[in-house]
Coordinates of C-alpha atoms and ligand atoms in Angstrom, one line a residue:
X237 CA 0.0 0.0 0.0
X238 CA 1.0 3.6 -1.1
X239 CA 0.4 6.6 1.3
X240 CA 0.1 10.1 0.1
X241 CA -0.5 13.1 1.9
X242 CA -2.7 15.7 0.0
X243 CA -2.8 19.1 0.9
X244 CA -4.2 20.6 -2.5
X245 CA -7.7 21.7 -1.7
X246 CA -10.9 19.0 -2.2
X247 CA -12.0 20.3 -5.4
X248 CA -8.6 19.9 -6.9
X249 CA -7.7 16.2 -6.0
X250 CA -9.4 12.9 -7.6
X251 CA -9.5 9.3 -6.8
X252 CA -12.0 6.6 -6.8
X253 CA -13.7 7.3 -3.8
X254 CA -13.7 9.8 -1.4
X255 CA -14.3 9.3 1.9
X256 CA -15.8 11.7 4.4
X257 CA -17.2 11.8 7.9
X258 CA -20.7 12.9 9.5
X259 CA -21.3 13.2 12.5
X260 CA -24.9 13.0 14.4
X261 CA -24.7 16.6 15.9
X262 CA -22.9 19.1 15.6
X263 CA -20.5 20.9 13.6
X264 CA -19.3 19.0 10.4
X265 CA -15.7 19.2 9.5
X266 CA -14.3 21.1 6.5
X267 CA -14.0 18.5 4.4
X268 CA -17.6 17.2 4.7
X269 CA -18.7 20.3 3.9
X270 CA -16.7 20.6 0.8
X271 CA -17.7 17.5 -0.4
X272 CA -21.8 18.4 0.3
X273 CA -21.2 21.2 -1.6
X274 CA -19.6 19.7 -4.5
X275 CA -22.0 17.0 -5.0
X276 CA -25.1 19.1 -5.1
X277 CA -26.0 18.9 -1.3
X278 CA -26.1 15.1 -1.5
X279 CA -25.1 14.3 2.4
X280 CA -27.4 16.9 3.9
X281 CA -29.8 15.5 2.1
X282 CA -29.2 11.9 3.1
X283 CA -28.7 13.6 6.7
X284 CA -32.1 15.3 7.3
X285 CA -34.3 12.8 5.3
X286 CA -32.9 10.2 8.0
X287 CA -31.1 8.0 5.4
X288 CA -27.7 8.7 7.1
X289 CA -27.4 9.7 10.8
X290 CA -23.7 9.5 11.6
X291 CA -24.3 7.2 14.0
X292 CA -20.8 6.3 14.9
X293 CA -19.4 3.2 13.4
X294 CA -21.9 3.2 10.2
X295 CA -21.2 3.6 6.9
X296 CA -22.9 4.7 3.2
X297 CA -21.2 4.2 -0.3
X298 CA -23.0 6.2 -3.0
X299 CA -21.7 6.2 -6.5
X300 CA -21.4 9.5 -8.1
X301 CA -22.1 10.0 -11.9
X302 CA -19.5 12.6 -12.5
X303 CA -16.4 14.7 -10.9
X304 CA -13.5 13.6 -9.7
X305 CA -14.9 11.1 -7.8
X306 CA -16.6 7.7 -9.1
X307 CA -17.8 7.1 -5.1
X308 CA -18.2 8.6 -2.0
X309 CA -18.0 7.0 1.2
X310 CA -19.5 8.5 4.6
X311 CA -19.2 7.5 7.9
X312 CA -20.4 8.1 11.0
X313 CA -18.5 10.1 13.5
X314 CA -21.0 10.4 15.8
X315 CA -22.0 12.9 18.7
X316 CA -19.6 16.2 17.7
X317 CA -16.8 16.1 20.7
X318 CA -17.2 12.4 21.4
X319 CA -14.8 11.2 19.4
X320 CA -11.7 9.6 21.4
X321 CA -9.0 7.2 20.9
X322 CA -10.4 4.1 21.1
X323 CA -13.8 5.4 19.0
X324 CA -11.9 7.3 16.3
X325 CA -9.9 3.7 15.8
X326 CA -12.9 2.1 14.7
X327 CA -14.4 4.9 12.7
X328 CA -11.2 4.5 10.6
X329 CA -11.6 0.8 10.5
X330 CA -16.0 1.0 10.0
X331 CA -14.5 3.7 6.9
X332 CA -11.7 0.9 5.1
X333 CA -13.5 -2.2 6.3
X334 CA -16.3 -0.7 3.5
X335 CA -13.7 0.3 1.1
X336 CA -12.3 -2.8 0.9
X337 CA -15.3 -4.4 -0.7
X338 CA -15.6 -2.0 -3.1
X339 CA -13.8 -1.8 -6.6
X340 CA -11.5 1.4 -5.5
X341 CA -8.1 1.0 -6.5
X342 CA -7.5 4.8 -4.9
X343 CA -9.3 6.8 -2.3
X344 CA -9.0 9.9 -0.7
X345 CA -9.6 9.9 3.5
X346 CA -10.7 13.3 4.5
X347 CA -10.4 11.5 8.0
X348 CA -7.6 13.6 9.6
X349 CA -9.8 16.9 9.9
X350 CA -12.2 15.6 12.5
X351 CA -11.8 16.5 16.3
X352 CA -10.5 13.7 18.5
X353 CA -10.0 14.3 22.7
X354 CA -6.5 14.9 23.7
X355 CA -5.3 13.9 20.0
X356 CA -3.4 16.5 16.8
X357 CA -3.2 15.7 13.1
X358 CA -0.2 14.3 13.6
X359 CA -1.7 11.2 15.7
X360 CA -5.2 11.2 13.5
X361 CA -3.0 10.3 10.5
X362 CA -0.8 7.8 12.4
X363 CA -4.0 6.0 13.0
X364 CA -5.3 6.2 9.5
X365 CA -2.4 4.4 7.8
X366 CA -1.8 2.2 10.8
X367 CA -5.5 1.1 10.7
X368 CA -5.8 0.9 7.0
X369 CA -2.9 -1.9 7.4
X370 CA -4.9 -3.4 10.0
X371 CA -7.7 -3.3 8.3
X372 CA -6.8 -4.8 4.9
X373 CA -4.9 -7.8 6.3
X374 CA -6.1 -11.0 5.6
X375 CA -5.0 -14.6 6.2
X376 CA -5.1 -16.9 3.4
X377 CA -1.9 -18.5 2.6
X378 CA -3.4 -21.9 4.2
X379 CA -6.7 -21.8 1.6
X380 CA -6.9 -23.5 -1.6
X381 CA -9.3 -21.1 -3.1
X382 CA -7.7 -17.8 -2.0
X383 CA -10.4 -14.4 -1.3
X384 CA -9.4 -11.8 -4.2
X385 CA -7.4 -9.1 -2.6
X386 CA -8.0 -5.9 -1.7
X387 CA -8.2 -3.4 -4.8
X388 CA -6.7 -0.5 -3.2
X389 CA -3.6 0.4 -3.7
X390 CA -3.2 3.6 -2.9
X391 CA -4.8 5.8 0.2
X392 CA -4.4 9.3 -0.1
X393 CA -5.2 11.5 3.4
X394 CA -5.9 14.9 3.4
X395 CA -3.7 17.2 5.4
X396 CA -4.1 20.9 6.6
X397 CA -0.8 21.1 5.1
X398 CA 2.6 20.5 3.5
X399 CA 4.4 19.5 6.8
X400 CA 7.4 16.8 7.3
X401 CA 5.5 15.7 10.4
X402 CA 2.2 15.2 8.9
X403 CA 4.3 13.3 6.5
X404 CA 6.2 11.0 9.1
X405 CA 3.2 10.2 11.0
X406 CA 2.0 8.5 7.6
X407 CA 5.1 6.8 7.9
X408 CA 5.0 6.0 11.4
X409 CA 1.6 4.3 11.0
X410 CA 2.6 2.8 7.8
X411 CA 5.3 0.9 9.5
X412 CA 3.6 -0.1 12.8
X413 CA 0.6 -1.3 10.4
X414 CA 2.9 -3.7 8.6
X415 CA 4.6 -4.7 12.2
X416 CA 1.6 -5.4 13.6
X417 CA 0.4 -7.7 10.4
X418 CA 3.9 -9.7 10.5
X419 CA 3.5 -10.2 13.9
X420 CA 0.1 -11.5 13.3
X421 CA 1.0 -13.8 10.2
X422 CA 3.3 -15.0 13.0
X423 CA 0.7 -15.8 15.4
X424 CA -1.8 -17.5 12.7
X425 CA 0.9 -19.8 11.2
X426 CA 0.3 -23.6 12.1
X427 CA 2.1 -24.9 14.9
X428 CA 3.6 -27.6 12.8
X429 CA 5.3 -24.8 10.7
X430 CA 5.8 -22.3 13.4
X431 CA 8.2 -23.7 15.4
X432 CA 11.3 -22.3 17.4
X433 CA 13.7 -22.7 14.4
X434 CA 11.0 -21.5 12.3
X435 CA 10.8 -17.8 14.2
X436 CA 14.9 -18.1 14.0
X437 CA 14.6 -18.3 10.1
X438 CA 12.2 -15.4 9.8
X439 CA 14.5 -13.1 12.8
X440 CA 17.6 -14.1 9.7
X441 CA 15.1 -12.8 6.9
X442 CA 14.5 -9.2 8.6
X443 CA 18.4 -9.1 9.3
X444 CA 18.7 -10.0 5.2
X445 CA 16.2 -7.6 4.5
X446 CA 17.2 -4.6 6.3
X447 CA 21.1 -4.2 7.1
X448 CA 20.4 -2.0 10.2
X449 CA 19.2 -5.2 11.9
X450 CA 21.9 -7.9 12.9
X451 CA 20.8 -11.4 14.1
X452 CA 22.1 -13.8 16.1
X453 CA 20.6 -17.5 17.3
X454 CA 22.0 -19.5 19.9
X455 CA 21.4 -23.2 19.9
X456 CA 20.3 -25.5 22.5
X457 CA 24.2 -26.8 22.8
X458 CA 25.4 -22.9 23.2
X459 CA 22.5 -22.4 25.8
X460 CA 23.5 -25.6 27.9
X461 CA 27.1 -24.2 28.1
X462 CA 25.6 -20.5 29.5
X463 CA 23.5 -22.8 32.1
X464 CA 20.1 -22.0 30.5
X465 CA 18.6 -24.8 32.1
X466 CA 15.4 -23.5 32.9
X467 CA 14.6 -22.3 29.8
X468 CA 15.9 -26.0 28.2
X469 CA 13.6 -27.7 30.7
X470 CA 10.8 -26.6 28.8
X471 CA 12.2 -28.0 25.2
X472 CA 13.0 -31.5 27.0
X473 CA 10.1 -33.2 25.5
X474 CA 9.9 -31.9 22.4
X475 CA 11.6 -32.9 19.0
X476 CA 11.8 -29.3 18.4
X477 CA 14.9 -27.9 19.7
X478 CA 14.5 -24.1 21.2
X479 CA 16.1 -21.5 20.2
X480 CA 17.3 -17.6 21.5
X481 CA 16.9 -15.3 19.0
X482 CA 19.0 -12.0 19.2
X483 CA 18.1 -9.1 16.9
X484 CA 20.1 -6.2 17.7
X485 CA 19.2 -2.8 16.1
X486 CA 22.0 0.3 16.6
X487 CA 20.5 3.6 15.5
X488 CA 22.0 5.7 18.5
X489 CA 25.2 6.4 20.1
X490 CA 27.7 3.5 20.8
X491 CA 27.9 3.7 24.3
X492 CA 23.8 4.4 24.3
X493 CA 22.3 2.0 27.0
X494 CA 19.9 0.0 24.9
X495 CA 16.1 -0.8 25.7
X496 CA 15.3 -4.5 25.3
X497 CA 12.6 -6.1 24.4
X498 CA 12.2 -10.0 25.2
X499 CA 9.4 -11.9 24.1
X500 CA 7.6 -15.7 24.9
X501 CA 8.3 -17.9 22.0
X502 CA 6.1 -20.8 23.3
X503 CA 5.3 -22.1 19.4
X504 CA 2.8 -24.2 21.1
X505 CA 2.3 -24.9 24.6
X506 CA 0.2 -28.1 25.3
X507 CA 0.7 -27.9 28.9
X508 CA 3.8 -30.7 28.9
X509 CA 3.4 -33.5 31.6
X510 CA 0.7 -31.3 33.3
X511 CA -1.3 -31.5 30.1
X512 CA -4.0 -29.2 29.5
X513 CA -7.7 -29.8 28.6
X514 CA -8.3 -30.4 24.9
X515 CA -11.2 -27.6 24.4
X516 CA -9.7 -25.1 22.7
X517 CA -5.9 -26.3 22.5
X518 CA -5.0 -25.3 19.2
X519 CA -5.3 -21.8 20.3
X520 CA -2.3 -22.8 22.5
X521 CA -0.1 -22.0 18.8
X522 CA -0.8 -18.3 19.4
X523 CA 1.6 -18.6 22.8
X524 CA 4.5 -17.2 20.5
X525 CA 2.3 -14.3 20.5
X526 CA 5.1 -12.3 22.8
X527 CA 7.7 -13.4 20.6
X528 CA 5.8 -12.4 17.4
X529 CA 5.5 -8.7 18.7
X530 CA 9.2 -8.1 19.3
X531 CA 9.5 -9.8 15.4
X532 CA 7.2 -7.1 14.1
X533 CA 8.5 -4.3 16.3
X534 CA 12.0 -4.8 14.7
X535 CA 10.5 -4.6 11.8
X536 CA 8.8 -1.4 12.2
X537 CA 11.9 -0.4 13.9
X538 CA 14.2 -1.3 10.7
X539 CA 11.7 0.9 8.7
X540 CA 11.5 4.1 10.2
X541 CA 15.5 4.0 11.7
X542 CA 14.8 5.7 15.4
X543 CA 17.9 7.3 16.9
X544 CA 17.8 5.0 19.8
X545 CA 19.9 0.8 20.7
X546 CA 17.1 -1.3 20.2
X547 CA 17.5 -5.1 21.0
X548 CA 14.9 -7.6 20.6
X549 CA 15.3 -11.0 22.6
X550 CA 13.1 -14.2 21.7
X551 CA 13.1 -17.0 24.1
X552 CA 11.9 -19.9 21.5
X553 CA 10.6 -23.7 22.4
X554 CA 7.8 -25.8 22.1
X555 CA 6.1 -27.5 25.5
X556 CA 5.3 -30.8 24.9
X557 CA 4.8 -33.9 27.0
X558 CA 7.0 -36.9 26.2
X559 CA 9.2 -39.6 28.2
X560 CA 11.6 -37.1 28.0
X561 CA 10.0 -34.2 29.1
X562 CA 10.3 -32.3 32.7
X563 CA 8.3 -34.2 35.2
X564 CA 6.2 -32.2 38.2
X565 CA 8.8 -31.7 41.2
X566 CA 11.5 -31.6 39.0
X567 CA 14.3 -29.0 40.1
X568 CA 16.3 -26.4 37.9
X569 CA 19.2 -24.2 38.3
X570 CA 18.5 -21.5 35.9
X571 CA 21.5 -19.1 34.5
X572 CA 20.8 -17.1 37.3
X573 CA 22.2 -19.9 39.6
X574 CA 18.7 -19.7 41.4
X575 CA 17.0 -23.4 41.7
X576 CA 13.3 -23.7 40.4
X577 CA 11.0 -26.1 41.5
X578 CA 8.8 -27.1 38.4
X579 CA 5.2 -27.9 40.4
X580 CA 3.7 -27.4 36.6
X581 CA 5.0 -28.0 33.8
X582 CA 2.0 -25.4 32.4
X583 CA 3.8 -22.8 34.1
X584 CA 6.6 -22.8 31.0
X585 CA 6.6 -19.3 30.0
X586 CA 8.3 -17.8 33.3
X587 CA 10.9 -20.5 32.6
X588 CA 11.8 -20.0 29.4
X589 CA 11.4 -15.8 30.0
X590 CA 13.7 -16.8 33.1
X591 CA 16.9 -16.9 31.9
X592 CA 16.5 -14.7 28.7
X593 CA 15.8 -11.9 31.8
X594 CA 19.2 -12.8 32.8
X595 CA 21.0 -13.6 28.9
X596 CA 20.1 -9.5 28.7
X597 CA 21.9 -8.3 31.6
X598 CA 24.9 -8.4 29.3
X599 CA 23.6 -5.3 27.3
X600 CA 23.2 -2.7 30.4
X601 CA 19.8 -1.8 29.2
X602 CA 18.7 1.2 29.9
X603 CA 14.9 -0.7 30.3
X604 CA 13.9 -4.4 29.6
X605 CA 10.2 -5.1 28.7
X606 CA 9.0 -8.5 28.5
X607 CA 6.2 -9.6 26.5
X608 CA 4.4 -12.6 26.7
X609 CA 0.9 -14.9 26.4
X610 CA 1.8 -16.0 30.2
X611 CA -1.5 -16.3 32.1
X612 CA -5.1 -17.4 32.1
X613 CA -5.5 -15.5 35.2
X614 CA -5.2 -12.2 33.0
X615 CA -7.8 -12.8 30.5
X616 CA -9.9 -12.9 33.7
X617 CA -8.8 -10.2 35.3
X618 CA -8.6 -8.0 31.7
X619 CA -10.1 -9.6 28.7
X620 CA -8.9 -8.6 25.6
X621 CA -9.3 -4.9 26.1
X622 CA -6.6 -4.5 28.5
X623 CA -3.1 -6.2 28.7
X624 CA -1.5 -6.1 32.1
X625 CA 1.7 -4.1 33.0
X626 CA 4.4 -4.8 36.6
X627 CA 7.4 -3.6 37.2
X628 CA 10.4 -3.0 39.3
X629 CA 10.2 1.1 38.3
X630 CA 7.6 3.2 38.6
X631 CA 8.7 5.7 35.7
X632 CA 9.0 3.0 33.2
X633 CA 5.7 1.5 34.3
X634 CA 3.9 4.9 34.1
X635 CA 5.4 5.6 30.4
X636 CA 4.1 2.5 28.9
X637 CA 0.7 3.0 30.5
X638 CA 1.0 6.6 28.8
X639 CA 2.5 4.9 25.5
X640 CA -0.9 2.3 25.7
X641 CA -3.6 5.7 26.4
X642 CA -1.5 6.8 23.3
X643 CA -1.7 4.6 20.8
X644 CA -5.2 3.2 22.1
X645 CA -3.2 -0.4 22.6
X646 CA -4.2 -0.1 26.2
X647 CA -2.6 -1.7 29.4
X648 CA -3.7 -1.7 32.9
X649 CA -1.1 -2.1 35.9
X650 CA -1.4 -4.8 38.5
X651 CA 0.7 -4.4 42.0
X652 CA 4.0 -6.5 42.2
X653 CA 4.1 -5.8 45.8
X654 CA 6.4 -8.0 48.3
X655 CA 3.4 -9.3 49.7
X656 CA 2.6 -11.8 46.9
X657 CA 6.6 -13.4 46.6
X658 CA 5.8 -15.0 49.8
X659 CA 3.6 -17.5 47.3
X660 CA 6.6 -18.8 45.4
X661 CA 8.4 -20.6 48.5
X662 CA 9.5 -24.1 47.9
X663 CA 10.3 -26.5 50.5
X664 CA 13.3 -28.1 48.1
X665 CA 14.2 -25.0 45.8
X666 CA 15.0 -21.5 46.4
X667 CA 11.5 -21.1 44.7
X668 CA 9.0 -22.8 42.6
X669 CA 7.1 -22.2 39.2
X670 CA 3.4 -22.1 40.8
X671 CA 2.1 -19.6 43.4
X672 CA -0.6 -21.4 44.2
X673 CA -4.2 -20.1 44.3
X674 CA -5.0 -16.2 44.2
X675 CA -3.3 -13.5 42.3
X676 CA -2.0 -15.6 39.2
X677 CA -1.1 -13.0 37.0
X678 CA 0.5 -11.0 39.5
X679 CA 2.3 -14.2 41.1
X680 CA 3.5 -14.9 37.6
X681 CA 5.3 -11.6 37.3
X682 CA 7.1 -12.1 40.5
X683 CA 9.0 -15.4 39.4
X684 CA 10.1 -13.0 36.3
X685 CA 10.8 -10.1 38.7
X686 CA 13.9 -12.8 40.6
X687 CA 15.6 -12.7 37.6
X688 CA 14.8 -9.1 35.9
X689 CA 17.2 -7.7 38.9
X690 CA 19.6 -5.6 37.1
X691 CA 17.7 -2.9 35.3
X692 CA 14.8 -1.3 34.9
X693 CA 12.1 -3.8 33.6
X694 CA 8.3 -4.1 32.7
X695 CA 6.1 -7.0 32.2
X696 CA 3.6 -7.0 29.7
X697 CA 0.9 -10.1 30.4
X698 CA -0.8 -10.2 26.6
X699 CA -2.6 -13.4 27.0
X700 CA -6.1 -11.9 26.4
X701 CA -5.2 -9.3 24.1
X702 CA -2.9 -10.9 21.2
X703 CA -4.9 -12.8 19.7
X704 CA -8.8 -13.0 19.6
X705 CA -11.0 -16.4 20.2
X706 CA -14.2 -17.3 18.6
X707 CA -15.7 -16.4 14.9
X708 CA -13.0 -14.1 14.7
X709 CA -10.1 -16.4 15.4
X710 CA -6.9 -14.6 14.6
X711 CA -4.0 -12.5 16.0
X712 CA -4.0 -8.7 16.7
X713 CA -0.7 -7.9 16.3
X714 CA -1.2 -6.6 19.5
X715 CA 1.0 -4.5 21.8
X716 CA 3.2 -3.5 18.5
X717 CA 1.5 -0.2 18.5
X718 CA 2.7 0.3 22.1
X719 CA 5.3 -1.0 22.2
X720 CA 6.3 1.2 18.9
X721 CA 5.2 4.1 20.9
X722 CA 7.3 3.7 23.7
X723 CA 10.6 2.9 21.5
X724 CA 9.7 6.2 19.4
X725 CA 9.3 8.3 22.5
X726 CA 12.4 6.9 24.1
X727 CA 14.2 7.8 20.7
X728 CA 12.9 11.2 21.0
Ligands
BES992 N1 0.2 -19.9 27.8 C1 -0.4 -20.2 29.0 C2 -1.3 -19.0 29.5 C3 -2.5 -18.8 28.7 C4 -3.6 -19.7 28.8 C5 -2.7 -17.8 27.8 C6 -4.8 -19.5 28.1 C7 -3.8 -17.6 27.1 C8 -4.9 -18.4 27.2 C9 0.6 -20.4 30.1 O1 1.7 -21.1 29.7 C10 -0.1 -21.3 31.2 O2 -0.4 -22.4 30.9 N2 -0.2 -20.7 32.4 C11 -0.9 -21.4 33.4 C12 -0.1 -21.1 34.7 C13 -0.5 -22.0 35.8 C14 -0.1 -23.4 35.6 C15 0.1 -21.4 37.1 C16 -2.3 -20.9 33.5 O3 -2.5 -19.7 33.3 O4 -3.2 -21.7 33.7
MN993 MN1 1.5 -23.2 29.8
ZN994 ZN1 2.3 -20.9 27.8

C-alpha cells in the first residue's frame, strides 16, 4: 500500500472514492462540507431525510455519476466532541473495512480533519495508515481457493498542510501497520510450521532484508554451556529444539544503554506433563504471541530507523509432553544460579522468559520489557481490552501506561508488591514455578521479577489481548503499536 499526503484543496484532488465523515450533531468538519457542496448537497440531504445519521461506526457508499470522484463514502462520527482514541480507531476501521469491498483502486480519507480528545493531526494520521494496514490484512496462505485481494492500492489523506511531520506520522503508522500484520501472520501460522527454528529463520530474513538489523541465534548446545537450564527444561520433550533469538538494532550512540525487548516464543504450549484440557488447545499456537510482537516491532523499527539501541530478545521452544519431558517436582538451576521447582509443567513461559531476563543483563539496558501470552489468570482479570503491566520502576511503568492511552493499545497495571513473593516458597528449591491459588497473574510476574534484577524492567501479560477467540479467530498484532510508541518516545 501507497500513502500520500494531500494538501491541494478538495475540489482539486481525484481518486476513486472519497471518503468523508458525518457526525450525528454538531458541527461537520471542512471536508464534509466541501464534499456536500460539491455534489449538489447530497449528504445533507441523506442527513435530514434520515437516510444517514452519523451514527458512529456506520457507513454509506453512493456512486457519483460525474467529478473527480466515481464514489463517495460517509461514515459516521457520531456525537460532535465524542470522538476519542479508542472510537476514532474504529471509525477509521467501519471507513476501510467498507472500502475494501468495493472496486476502489485509490481513495481519498478526508479523515484527519475531525476533532479527537487529547489527539493533533499528527496522531489522526498515524492511526489512518496504521489502521488501513490493519484493516486490509487478511490470512489466506493456508486456503486453496484464496479471497481476491484488496483493490486499493493507494490511500491518499488529506492534510491541513505541507508539513514533514504530517508526512512521518503517515510513515509511522505505515510501519507499525505492517509490524503489527507480520506479527500476526506470526501468530496464525500452524504450529507444525511455526516452530522455534521456524521464528529463528524469519529473525535471519529481517536481518537480510534490512542491514540496520543484525541477528544472532544460539542453539540448544550454546545455551546448555551458558547454564540456560530453565529455559531448556521446557524444550526436554519436544523434538523441536528451542532456540534464543538476538536481533540487535543500533540507531544511537555507541555507548547508548539499549532498551530491550524479550518476548515468549512458546510455538505451542500443550501444557507438557501437566497436560491441558483439549477444548480449545489449538489456540495454544498463538503462545508465540510475545515473541511475534518483538518480530514485528523490529521490523517497524528497521523501517523508520529511530535514533535510539534497540535489541529484541526471543526465548523460542515448544512445550510438549513426552518420556523425556520435565516431570512435576523436577528441580532447575537457571543461568541465574537460582534453583526452580517445576510444580507445573504449564507454568513454562516464566521459565523460558527466566533466563532470557538474565542472557540481557549483558547489554546494560537502559529498560527491559518482556512480552508474553503468560497467564489465564489475566484474560480474567482483563479480557482482551486490556493487557497487564508490573514492574520493578515506577517511571517506566507509568510511560508504557501513557505509551498504551496513546496509541489506544491499552494496558492496565497490576501491584507487584512484596506481599505476593511469599507464594513462590519451595520447601526443596530456592522457589518454585506455581504460586498457588489467588493473584496468578501477579504471582507470575514475581518469578520473572527474581531474575529481571539488574535494570529497569516491565512486564507485559498479553494473554487476552494478542490474539482473539471465537468467529474471529486470529492474532492482533497486539501491543506492536505500544510497544512502537514507547521505543519512538524513548528515541525522542
Ligand atoms: N500460555 C499459558 C497461558 C494462557 C492460557 C494464555 C490460556 C492464554 C490463554 C501459560 O503457559 C499457562 O499455561 N499458564 C498457566 C499457569 C498456571 C499453571 C500457574 C495458566 O494460566 O493456567
Ligand atoms: Mn503453559
Ligand atoms: Zn504458555
Amino acid at each position: 500500500m501507497e500513502y500520500q499526503l494531500e494538501c491541494r484543496p478538495l475540489t482539486d484532488t481525484r481518486a476513486d472514492c472519497l471518503i468523508v465523515a458525518v457526525p450525528e450533531s454538531g458541527e461537520w468538519p471542512t471536508s464534509t462540507q466541501q464534499a456536500d457542496e460539491l455534489t449538489g448537497g447530497l449528504i445533507s440531504q441523506l442527513h435530514k431525510g434520515g437516510d444517514f445519521s452519523g451514527k458512529q461506526g456506520t457507513t454509506q457508499l453512493l456512486p457519483l455519476a460525474q467529478g473527480p470522484w466515481q464514489r463517495l463514502l460517509l461514515v459516521g462520527a457520531g456525537k460532535a466532541g465524542e470522538l476519542n482514541t479508542q472510537s476514532y480507531c474504529r471509525l477509521v476501521a467501519s471507513a476501510i473495512g467498507r472500502l475494501k469491498e468495493t472496486g476502489a483502486h485509490t481513495a481519498l480519507a478526508a479523515l484527519a480533519d475531525i476533532p479527537v480528545l487529547e489527539r493533533d493531526e499528527a496522531w489522526r494520521m498515524l492511526i489512518i495508515a496504521r489502521v488501513c494496514e490493519e484493516t486490509l490484512y487478511q490470512f489466506q496462505q493456508y486456503k486453496s481457493e484464496q479471497l481476491p485481494l484488496p483493490k486499493l492500492t493507494c490511500l491518499q489523506v488529506l492534510a491541513s498542510g505541507d508539513s514533514p511531520l504530517l508526512a512521518q506520522a503517515l510513515t509511522e503508522g505505515q510501519a507499525i501497520g505492517e509490524g503489527m500484520n507480520l506479527a500476526r501472520d506470526m501468530g496464525n501460522t500452524p504450529p507444525n510450521i511455526c516452530h522455534p527454528v521456524f521464528l529463528a529463520e524469519q529473525a535471519k530474513a529481517l536481518a537480510k532484508t534490512h542491514k540496520v538489523i543484525k541477528t544472532q541465534i544460539l542453539d540448544e548446545d550454546q545455551m546448555a554451556k551458558l547454564g540456560m537450564n530453565a529455559l531448556l527444561s521446557v524444550s526436554l520433550g519436544s523434538i523441536q529444539p528451542a532456540r534464543l533469538i538476538i536481533m540487535e538494532y543500533r540507531g544511537g550512540d555507541e555507548d547508548e544503554a539499549p532498551h530491550v525487548l524479550v518476548g515468549k516464543g512458546i510455538t505451542f504450549d500443550t501444557g507438557g506433563i501437566s497436560l491441558k484440557a483439549g477444548a480449545g488447545m489449538d489456540e495454544m499456537k498463538y503462545d508465540m504471541c510475545g515473541a511475534a510482537s518483538v518480530l514485528g516491532t523490529m521490523h517497524a523499527v528497521a523501517s523508520l530507523k529511530p535514533q535510539a539501541n534497540i535489541i529484541g530478545v526471543i526465548a523460542a521452544a515448544e512445550n510438549m509432553p513426552s518420556d523425556r519431558a520435565t516431570r512435576p517436582g523436577d528441580i532447575v538451576t537457571s543461568m541465574s544460579g537460582q534453583t526452580i521447582e517445576v510444580l507445573n509443567t504449564d507454568a513454562e513461559g516464566r521459565m523460558v522468559l527466566s533466563d532470557a531476563l538474565t542472557y540481557v543483563e549483558r547489554f546494560k539496558p537502559a529498560s527491559v520489557v518482556d512480552i508474553a501470552t503468560l497467564t489465564g489468570a489475566c484474560i480474567v482479570a482483563l479480557g482482551d481490552k486490556a493487557s497487564a503491566v508490573m514492574g520493578n520502576n515506577d517511571s517506566l511503568v507509568q510511560k508504557l501506561l501513557r505509551c498504551g492511552q496513546q496509541s489506544g493499545d491499552r494496558v492496565w497495571e497490576l501491584p507487584l508488591w512484596d506481599e505476593y513473593q511469599r507464594q513462590l516458597d519451595s520447601n526443596f528449591a530456592d522457589m518454585q514455578n506455581i504460586g498457588g491459588k489467588g493473584a496468578g497473574s501477579i504471582t507470575a510476574g514475581c518469578f520473572l521479577s527474581r531474575f529481571a534484577t539488574a535494570y529497569p524492567w516491565a512486564h507485559l501479560d498479553v494473554a487476552g489481548t494478542a490474539w482473539l477467540s471465537g468467529k474471529e479467530k486470529g492474532a492482533t498484532g497486539r501491543p506492536v503499536p505500544l510497544l512502537m510508541e514507547y521505543l519512538l518516545t524513548q528515541a525522542g
